[in-house]
Each structure stands twice: as C-alpha cells, then as structure tokens.
Amino acid sequence: MEEIIVTGGVRLEGSVKISGAKNAALPILAATILTSEESRIRNVPKLEDVGTVYRLLKGLGIRIEENGNGEITIDPSGLNNSEAPYDLVKTMRASCLVLGPLLARLGKARVSLPGGCAIGARPIDLHLKGLKSLGAEIKLEEGYINARARRLKGASICLDIPTVTGTENIMMAAVLADGETIIENAACEPEVVSLSEVLHSMGASISGAGTRLIKIRGVTELKGMNYSIIPDRIETGTFMLAAAITRGDIKIEDCIPEHIDHITARLRDAGVSIEEGEDWVRVKGSPGIRAVDIRTSPYPGFPTDMQAQMMVLMSLSDGLSVIMETIFENRFMHVAELKRMGANITVDGHSAVVRGVPSLSGAQVMATDLRASASLVLAGLAAKGDTTISRIYHIDRGYECIEKKLTRLGAKIRRIKGGELLRGS
Ligand code: EPZ
C-alpha cells in the first residue's frame, strides 16, 4: 500500500496553479450522455474519480479520447448500454449522476444504489423523488435502481435539502423532458452553475442556476459541448490553508476568488493576510493564528469540504474554536488522527471543540476520506518531525499531483510503497 511521508517545519513559498474542479467535471462528463454529438472538454483534472467516470462512460458504449494536458474528446453516438455496475458505483457514489442523463436519452437506466460512505449515509432519496416527479418509474431491486420513463414530463420539484448532485441529476433529466420544470430549494454551488452553463451551450433552455430557484424548459435534442472545467475551489482553499499553517507565502493562480469568498473571510478573521487578484489570491501566514468558530453550510456558506482542513489551522490557534458540521453526520474522522499528532479536540455530536496547542508532532496516521487525507497532509506540513499517512488512495481521488505541487512550494513530501521511494508524482 502506498504511503505519503511529510517532514514538517518548512515555510511554503512560491506559486501554484489550480486544476479543474473534480465536482464540476463529474456532472459535466455525465451530461455528455444527453447528446449523440461529439463533445470536447478542456482542463479536466487527472484524478482517480475522473478515471472512474471514464470507465463508467466507456461501459455504456461511449468513446473517450484523452488528447493530453487535460483535454478530452467524447463521442457518445455509440451509447448502447444503460447500466452503471456495482463495482464502479461502490468506488464512486457520484456515478449516480448518470441516472438523469440515461433516463433523458434512453428512457431507462439501471444504476447500482451507492452504499454508505465514510462521512455519512448519503442517501439519494431526493434524486429518486425528483426523477419520479418527472414521470420516471423507479424500482429498487437487488441493490440496483431500475428506472424507466417513456417520456419525461416537466414538473415542479421542491427539494427538502439543497442537494448538489440531486439538483444536477434532476437538471440533466429535465432538459429533455416535455414542458417546464421548476426546481425549488436547488443547490447554488458554482459546480451547479457550471453544469447549467454547459447545458445552455448544448441548446438547453435553463435559467436561475446559482439561486434557489431553477427553471428549465425541455427541448427535443441537444448539441455537443465545447467547454473548459472551472478551477477547483476546494483545492484552492486547501492551498490557502497550506500557506496559513506553515506561515508561508503562496500565490495561488488560475482560481476564481469569488468562489472562495467565505473561506477568505474566515481566514482573514483568523489573522491570515490575503490579497485578491482577477484569477489569483496571495496568502501569507501570520505568526499568531486567532481562533474562529466555523459552521459548515451549503454554498455560499463555509464549505463542508473545507472543514477538516480548517480544523488543522484551528488546532494551532491562540484560543478555543467551535466547529459545527451541519451537512454530513460523520465528518469528524480526521479528529482521532489529529489527536495522535497532539491536537486538543473534543467531539460532541455535530460539534468539535478545538483548543489551540503550540505545535503538533509528526506521527503515523491513517486517511479515512478524501478531505480528511488533505487535512493530514496539512497537519504534517506544520508538525515537528515526520508524519506518515497511510490509505492515501483517498487523496488521489480529488487532488491532482498534490506532492508535486507541494514540493514545488518547498515542502518535504514523498510517496513510498512498502519502504521504497517512488518518483514524486
Ligand atoms: C456533493 O456531494 C459533493 N460531491 C461533495 O463533495 C460535497 O461535500 C457535498 O456536495 C456538499 O457540498 C460532488 O459534487 C460529486 P449533497 P452530494 O447531496 O451531492 C443529504 C468531496 O469531498 N442528502 O449536497 O452527495 C446528504 O446525506 C465530496 O469532493 C439526502 O438526505 O452532497 C447530506 O447530508 C464529499 N438525500 C446532505 O443532503 C439525498 O437524496 C448534502 O448532500 C441527497 C442528499
């Protein structure tokens, strides 16, 4: 099993370019199913989860050509299968994003029900409820969702929770349905907005993305897309934290500052200096870190995907910080690992009370989920001595070449496999 070893105590300095957003790429790749025309997508990040979607789409009969440096061509004219198998869905729950497009294009879909996930039960009941409102017949048989729809019909859908992929699934089904669909209490994340832009570029009639009310008027067919994936706001936030935690000075390029407004605001409250440009931010860590309280919430609130990373910074603050996780019911698994490094954290239900300590110490720790693994790398950068992180397949799901990017900023980080040193990837 591969592991990452981080030697802490180095101030990170220099500049880093942000890759395309995982959570924008996944629904956009699924949206290529909606047309028989060829699509061209640029700035696609090289991630495990993106590779899983490629395998899923190829299994449906879709041809994918990787042209190098993040550009791909997709030819969905050969779509001849409507099944997303268990072995793919179990590795990536976002595979369920093919449900809406398959129903819209083929009138049927058989998708394995995503099982549980480390951070929570993460049901997809709201996805299914929305698709049923559009006229789909949904049966759950042998761990699979069997969905059929002769013709999807527009409907008024009010989501109990502003689910991100739920909003995306329903949008992709509604764009080819008969009549108008209204989605109330829709998710407002930038990734939902970027999907809406892509669908619009394909000929869909869609408005309101980025607000809680999305309106879609179905059309009969869609064209191919030619689109560049937006930068990853969570990778951006993670590198901002790297600068703050190592008291370094990093210019983060190819990002969208307004997508990280809330992260910027909270880091400034904590005493971190942040300069903003058109497509870059410059983050300088300060000697003292002020304790701030954090409450995760749907966009534009503080993102749950940044909670673990922010907890590391608060572990080194000058006081007491209360971190409330309101989105997922089990997203504190990084706490036990951070405590092994000397952090002083007490979890009580959805809240974690973090008392700042003067320093963390390197230790052997285990990654439990994607963002927890990023927080352990950050903790290793600040800790005294070496931190060895196991199960790092989690981090490869969502961060492109993280060691290479951190090494370029001066970090001492390397990947090993069973004791031998691997090329820095
Ligand atoms: C998306 O997951 C992201 N993934 C997650 O990023 C992110 O943490 C999450 O949104 C919240 O921002 C992708 O976009 C691929 P939700 P998603 O549906 O859509 C409950 C990462 O690290 N819910 O908005 O699955 C659910 O259990 C990942 O990149 C239902 O109850 O999240 C959760 O408590 C992790 N029923 C809450 O809603 C449903 O049908 C929000 O989930 C759907 C969701």
Tab-separated table of C-alpha atoms in Angstrom, residues 1 16 29 54 63 137 147 174 188 200 227 243 246 284 305 319 321-322 325 333 348 355-356 373 398 408:
chain	number	residue	atom	x	y	z
A	1	MET	CA	0.000	0.000	0.000
A	16	VAL	CA	0.834	27.051	-7.560
A	29	LEU	CA	-18.892	14.239	-18.048
A	54	TYR	CA	-14.290	7.393	-17.938
A	63	ARG	CA	-15.811	6.602	-26.829
A	137	GLU	CA	-40.907	4.718	-12.752
A	147	ALA	CA	-35.628	3.400	-13.734
A	174	ALA	CA	-35.413	17.893	-17.125
A	188	CYS	CA	-26.343	27.053	-5.551
A	200	HIS	CA	-27.186	26.009	-22.058
A	227	TYR	CA	-16.177	23.619	-22.520
A	243	ALA	CA	0.165	28.877	3.386
A	246	THR	CA	3.180	26.897	7.508
A	284	LYS	CA	0.606	34.985	3.796
A	305	ASP	CA	-15.286	20.070	2.099
A	319	GLY	CA	-7.688	30.015	21.729
A	321	SER	CA	-12.741	27.273	18.274
A	322	VAL	CA	-16.086	25.506	17.876
A	325	GLU	CA	-20.555	20.207	10.765
A	333	MET	CA	-12.979	11.032	11.414
A	348	ASP	CA	-19.788	16.274	20.820
A	355	ARG	CA	-8.319	24.143	21.796
A	356	GLY	CA	-5.191	25.528	20.138
A	373	SER	CA	-6.488	12.956	3.967
A	398	GLY	CA	-9.576	14.554	-5.532
A	408	ARG	CA	7.459	22.974	-5.820
